[in-house]
CSV table of C-alpha atoms in Angstrom, one decimal:
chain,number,residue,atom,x,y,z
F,1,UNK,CA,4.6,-26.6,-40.0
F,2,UNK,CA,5.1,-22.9,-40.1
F,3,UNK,CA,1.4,-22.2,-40.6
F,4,UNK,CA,1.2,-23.8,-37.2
F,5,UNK,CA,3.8,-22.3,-35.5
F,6,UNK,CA,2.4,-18.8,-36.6
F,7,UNK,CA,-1.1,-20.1,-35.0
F,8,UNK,CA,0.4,-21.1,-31.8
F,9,UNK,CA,2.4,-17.9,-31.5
F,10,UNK,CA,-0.4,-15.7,-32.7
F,11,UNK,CA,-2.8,-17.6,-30.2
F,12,UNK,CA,-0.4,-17.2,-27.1
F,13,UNK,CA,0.3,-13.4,-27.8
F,14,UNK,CA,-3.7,-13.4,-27.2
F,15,UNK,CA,-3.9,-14.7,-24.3
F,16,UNK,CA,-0.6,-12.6,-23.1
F,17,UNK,CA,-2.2,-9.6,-24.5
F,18,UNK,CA,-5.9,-10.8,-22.3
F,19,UNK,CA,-3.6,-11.4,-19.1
F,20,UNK,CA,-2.5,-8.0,-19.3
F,21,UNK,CA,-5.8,-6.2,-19.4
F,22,UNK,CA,-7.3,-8.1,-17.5
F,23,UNK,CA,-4.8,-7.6,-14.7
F,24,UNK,CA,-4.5,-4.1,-14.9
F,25,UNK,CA,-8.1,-3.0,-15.2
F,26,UNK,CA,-8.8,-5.5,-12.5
F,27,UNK,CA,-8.7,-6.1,-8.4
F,28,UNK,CA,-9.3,-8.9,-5.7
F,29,UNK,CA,-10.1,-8.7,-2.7
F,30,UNK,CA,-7.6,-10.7,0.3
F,31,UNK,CA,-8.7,-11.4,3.7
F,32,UNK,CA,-6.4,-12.3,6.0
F,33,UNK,CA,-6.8,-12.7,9.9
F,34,UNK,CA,-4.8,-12.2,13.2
F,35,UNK,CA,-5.5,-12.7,16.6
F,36,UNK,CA,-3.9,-11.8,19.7
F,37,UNK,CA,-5.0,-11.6,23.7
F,38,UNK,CA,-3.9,-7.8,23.5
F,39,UNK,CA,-7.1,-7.6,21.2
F,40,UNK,CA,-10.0,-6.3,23.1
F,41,UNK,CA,-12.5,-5.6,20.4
F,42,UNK,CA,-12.9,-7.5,17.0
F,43,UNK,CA,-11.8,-5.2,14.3
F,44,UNK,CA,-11.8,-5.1,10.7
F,45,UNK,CA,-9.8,-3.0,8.7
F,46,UNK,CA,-9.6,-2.0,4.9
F,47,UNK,CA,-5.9,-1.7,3.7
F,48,UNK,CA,-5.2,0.1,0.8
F,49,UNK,CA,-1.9,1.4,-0.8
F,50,UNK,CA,-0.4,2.6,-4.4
F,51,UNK,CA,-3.7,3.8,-6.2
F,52,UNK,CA,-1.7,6.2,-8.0
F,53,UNK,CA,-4.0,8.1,-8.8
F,54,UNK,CA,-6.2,5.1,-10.8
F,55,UNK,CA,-10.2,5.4,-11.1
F,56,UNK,CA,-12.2,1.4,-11.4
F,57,UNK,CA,-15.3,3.1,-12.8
F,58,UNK,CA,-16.6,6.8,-12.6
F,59,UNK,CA,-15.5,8.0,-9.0
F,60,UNK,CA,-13.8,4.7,-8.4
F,61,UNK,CA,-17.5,3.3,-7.3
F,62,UNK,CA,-16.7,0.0,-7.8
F,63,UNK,CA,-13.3,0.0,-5.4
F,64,UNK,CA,-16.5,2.5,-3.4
F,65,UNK,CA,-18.7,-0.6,-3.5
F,66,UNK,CA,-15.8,-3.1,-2.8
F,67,UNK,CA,-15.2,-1.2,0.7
F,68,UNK,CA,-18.6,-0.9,1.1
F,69,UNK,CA,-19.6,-4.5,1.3
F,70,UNK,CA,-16.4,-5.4,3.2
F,71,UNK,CA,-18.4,-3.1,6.1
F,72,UNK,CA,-14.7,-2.0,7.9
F,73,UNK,CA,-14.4,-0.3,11.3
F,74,UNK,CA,-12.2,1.9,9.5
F,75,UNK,CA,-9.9,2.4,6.3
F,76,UNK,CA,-5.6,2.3,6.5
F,77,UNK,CA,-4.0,3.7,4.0
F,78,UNK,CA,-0.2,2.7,3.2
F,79,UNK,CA,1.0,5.4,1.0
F,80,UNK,CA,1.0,6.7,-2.8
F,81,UNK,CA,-2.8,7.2,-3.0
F,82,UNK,CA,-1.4,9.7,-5.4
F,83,UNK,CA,1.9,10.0,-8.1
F,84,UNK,CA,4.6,12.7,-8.1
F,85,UNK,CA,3.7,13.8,-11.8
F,86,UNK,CA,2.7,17.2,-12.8
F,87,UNK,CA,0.9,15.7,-15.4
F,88,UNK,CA,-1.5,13.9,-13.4
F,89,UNK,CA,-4.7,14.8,-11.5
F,90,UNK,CA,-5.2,14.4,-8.4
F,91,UNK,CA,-9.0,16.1,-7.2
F,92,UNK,CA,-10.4,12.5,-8.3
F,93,UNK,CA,-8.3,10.8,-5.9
F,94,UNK,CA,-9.6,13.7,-3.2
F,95,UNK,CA,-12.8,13.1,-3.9
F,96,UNK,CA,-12.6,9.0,-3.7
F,97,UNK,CA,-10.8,10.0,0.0
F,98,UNK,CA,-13.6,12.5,1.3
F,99,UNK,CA,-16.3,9.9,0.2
F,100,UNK,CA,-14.3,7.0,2.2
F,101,UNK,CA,-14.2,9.4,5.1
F,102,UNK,CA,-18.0,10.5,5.1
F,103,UNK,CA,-18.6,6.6,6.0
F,104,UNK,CA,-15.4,5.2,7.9
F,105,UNK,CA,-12.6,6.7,10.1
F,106,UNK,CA,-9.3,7.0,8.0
F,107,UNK,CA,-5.5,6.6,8.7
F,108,UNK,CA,-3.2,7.4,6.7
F,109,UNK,CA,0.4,7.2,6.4
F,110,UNK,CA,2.2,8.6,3.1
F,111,UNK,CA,4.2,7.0,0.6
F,112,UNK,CA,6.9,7.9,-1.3
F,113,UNK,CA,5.0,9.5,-3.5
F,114,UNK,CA,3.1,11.7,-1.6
F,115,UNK,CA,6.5,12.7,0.1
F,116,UNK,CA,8.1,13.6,-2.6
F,117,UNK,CA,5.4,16.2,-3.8
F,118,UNK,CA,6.4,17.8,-0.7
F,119,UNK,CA,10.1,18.0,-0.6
F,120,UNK,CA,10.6,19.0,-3.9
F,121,UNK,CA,9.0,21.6,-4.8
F,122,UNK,CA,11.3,22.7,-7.5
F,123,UNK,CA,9.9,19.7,-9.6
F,124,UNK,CA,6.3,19.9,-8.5
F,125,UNK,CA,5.2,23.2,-7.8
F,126,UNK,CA,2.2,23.4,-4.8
F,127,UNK,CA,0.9,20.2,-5.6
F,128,UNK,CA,2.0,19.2,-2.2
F,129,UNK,CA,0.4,21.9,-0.5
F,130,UNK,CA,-2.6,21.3,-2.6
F,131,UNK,CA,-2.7,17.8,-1.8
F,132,UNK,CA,-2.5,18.1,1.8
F,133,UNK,CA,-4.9,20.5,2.2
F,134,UNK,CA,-7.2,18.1,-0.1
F,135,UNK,CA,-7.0,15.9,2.5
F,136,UNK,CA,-7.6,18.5,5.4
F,137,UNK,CA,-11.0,19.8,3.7
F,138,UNK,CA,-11.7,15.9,3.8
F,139,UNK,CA,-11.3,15.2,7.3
F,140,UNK,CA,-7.8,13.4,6.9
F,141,UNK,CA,-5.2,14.0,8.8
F,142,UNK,CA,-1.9,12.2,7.9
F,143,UNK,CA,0.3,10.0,10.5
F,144,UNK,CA,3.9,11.8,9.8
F,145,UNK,CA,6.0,9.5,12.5
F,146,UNK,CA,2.6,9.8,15.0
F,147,UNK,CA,0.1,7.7,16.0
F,148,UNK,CA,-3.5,6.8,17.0
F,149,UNK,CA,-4.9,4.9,20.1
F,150,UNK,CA,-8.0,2.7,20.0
F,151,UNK,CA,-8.4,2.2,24.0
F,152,UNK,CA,-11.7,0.4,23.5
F,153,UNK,CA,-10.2,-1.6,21.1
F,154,UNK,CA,-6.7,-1.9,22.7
F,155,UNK,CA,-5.0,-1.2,19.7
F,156,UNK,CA,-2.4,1.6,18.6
F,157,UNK,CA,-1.9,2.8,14.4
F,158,UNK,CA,1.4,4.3,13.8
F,159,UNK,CA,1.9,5.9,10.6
F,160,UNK,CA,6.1,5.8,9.3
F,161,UNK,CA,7.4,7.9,7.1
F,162,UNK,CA,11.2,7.1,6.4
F,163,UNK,CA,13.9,9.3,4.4
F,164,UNK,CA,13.9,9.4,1.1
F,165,UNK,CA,17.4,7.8,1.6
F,166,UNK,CA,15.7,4.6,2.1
F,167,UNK,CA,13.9,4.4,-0.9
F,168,UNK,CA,17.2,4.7,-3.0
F,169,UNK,CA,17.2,2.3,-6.4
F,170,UNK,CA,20.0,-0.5,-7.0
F,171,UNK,CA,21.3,-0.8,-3.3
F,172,UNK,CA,19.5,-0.8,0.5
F,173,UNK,CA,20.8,1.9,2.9
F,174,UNK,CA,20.9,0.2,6.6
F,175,UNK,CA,19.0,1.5,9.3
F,176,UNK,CA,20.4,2.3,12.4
F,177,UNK,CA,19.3,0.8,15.6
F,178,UNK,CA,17.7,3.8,17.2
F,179,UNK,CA,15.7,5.1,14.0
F,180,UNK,CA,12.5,3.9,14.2
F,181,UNK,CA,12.9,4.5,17.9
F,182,UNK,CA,13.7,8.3,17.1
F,183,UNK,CA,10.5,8.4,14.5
F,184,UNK,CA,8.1,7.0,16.4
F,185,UNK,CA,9.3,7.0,20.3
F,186,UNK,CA,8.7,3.5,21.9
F,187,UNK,CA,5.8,1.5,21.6
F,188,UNK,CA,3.1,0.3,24.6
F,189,UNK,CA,4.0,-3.3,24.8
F,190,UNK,CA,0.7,-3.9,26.1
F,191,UNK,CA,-1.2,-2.3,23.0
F,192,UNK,CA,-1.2,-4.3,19.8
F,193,UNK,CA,0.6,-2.3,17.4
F,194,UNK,CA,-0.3,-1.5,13.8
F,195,UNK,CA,2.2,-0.1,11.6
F,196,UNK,CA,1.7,1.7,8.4
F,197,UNK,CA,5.2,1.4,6.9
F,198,UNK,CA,5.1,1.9,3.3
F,199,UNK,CA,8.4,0.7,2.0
F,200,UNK,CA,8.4,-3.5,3.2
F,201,UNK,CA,12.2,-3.9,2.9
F,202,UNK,CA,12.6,-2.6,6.5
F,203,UNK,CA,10.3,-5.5,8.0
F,204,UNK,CA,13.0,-7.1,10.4
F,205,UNK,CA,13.9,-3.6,11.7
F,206,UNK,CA,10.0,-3.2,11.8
F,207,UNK,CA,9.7,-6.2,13.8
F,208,UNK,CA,13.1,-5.1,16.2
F,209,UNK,CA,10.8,-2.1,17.2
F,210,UNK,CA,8.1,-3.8,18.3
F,211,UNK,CA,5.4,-4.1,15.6
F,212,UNK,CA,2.6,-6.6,16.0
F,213,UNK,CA,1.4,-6.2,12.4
F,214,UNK,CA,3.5,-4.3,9.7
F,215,UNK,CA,1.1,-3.5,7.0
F,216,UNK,CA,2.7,-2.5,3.5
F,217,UNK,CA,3.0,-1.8,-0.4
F,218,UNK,CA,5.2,0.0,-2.9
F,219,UNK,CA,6.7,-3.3,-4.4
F,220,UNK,CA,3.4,-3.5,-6.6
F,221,UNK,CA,3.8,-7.5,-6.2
F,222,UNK,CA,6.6,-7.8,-8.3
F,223,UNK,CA,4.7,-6.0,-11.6
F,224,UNK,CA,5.2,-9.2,-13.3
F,225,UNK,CA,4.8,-12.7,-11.1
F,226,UNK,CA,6.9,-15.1,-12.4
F,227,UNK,CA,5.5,-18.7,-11.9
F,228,UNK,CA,7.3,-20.4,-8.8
F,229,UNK,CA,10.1,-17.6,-8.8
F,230,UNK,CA,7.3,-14.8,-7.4
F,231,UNK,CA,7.5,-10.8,-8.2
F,232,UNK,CA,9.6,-10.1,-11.0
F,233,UNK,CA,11.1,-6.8,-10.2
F,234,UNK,CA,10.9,-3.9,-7.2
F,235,UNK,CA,10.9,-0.3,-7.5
F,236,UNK,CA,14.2,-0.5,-6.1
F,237,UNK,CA,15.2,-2.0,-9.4
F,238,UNK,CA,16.0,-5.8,-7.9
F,239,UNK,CA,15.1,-8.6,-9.5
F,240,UNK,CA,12.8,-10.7,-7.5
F,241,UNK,CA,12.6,-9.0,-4.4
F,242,UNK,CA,11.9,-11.1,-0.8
F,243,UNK,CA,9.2,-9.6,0.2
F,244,UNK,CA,6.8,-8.7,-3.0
F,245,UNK,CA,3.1,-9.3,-1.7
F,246,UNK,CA,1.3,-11.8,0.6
F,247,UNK,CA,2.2,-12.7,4.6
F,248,UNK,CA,5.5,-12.5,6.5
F,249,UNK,CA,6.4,-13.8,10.0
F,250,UNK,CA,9.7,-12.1,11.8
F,251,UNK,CA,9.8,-13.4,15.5
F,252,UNK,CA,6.4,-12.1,16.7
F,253,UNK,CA,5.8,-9.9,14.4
F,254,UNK,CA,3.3,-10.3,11.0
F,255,UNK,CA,3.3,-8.7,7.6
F,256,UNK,CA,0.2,-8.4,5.1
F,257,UNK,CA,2.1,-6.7,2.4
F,258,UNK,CA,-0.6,-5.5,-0.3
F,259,UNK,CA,0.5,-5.7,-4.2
F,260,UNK,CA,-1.3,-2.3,-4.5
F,261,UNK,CA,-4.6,-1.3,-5.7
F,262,UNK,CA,-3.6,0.6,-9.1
F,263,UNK,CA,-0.6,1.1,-11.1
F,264,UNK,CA,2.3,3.5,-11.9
F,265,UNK,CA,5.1,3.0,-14.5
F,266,UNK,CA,5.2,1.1,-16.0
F,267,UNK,CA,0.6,0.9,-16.0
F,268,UNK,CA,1.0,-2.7,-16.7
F,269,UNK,CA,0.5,-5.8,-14.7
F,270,UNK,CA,1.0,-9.9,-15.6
F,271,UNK,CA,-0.9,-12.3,-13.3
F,272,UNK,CA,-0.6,-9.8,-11.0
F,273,UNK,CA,-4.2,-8.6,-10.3
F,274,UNK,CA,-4.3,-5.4,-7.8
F,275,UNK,CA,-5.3,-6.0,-4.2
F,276,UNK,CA,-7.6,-4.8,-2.2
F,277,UNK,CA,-7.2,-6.5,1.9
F,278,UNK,CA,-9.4,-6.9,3.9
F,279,UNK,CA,-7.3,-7.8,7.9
F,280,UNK,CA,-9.9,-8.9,10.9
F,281,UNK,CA,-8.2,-8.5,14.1
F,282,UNK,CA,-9.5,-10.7,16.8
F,283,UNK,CA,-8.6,-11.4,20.6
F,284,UNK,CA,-7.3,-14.9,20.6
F,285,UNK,CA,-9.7,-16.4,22.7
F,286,UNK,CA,-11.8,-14.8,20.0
């Protein structure tokens, strides 16, 4: 009986041990679609958020190739391509970015992570000057509380980047009525509105300021996905958070909330595979 046991136990901590490789080394791709009359041109993006700084192959070709055959109109970019360690790298990352933006248009709003290199630079030296002029030598130019307009396509990007209040572990500050407003001024009710909001707890507020379609990431999916129960745990620190990767509805307004394309404390991920989205925007008569 104990010979058994030991079996069974040494055969599941395989297959535990195979989950978590294979998850973390490891990405899928998720299309999702919307459709609105606003829409005048189809449009596909490429979302991605939270690579921390993580390499599939030598100079990320096969994330490279991924993009590639999903042939986007352009590439968004929800925050924390990068993490606030002095003991990372970063020029990989730069170079993954300039070769995204030789093909495709980019838009990109920061993350946490990226913000935090820049307040602080007590802690992190000039790796936020560094990074940003990385991304200037590219041909990138961040969204801080601005935005892009498509006319031919009738759409507008807005790139949010919140306090660092609102990213505080263990509790949720509340957001006063008039923020988003202050951030990003108001919206053209007649242009279909992408946001690039990082942090996803803030999607009803999101959807009070007029988004059509929040697009998101930080929560990782959870880390761990818990059969039937969802995400396991936020960086926020709470246990299974509401929003923790897929779509969300709040009145009119949608959600595609990536579970990030890499890792970053802890590098581990249980059926949990990183994301890669693909969104098509359509007219609705499309």
């Amino acid at each position: 009986m104990l010979e058994i046991i030991c079996t069974v136990f040494f055969i599941l901590l395989v297959i535990g041990v195979w989950i978590i490789l294979y998850d973390t080394h490891h990405f899928v791709v998720k299309n999702y679609r919307f459709t609105s009359s606003k829409i005048k041109k189809p449009t596909r993006m490429v979302m991605l958020s939270d690579l921390h700084n993580y390499r599939y192959g030598r100079e990320n070709r096969e994330l490279l190739a991924a993009i590639d055959a999903a042939a986007p109109d352009m590439v968004v970019i929800a925050g924390d391509m990068i993490t606030a360690s002095k003991k990372e790298k970063f020029d990989h990352t730069l170079r993954f970015l300039k070769a995204l933006r030789d093909k495709y248009p980019i838009y990109y709003a920061y993350g946490n992570h990226e913000q935090k290199i820049a307040l602080y630079k007590e802690a992190y030296g000039d790796m936020g000057e560094r990074f940003a002029k990385g991304l200037q030598e590219a041909g990138i130019e961040p969204l801080h509380n601005a935005h892009v307009a498509l006319p031919d396509r009738n759409i507008a990007i807005y790139g949010l980047e919140l306090e660092r209040a609102y990213f505080r572990r263990f509790t949720r500050k509340e957001m006063e009525d008039a923020y988003l407003e202050g951030l990003l001024g108001k919206r053209d009710e007649a242009c279909y509105t992408v946001l690039l909001a990082h942090n996803p707890d803030y999607f009803p507020e999101y959807a009070e300021w007029g988004a059509d379609l929040v697009l998101a990431g930080h929560v990782h999916g959870g880390i761990v996905r818990v059969p039937f129960l969802g995400g396991l745990i936020s960086p926020a620190l709470s246990l299974f958070p509401k929003y923790d990767g897929g779509l969300y509805a709040e009145g009119s307004s949608q959600m595609a909330l990536g579970r990030g394309i890499g890792t970053h404390s802890p590098k581990v991920r249980v059926l949990n595979p990183a994301e890669l989205l693909v969104i098509e925007l359509d007219s609705a008569d499309g």
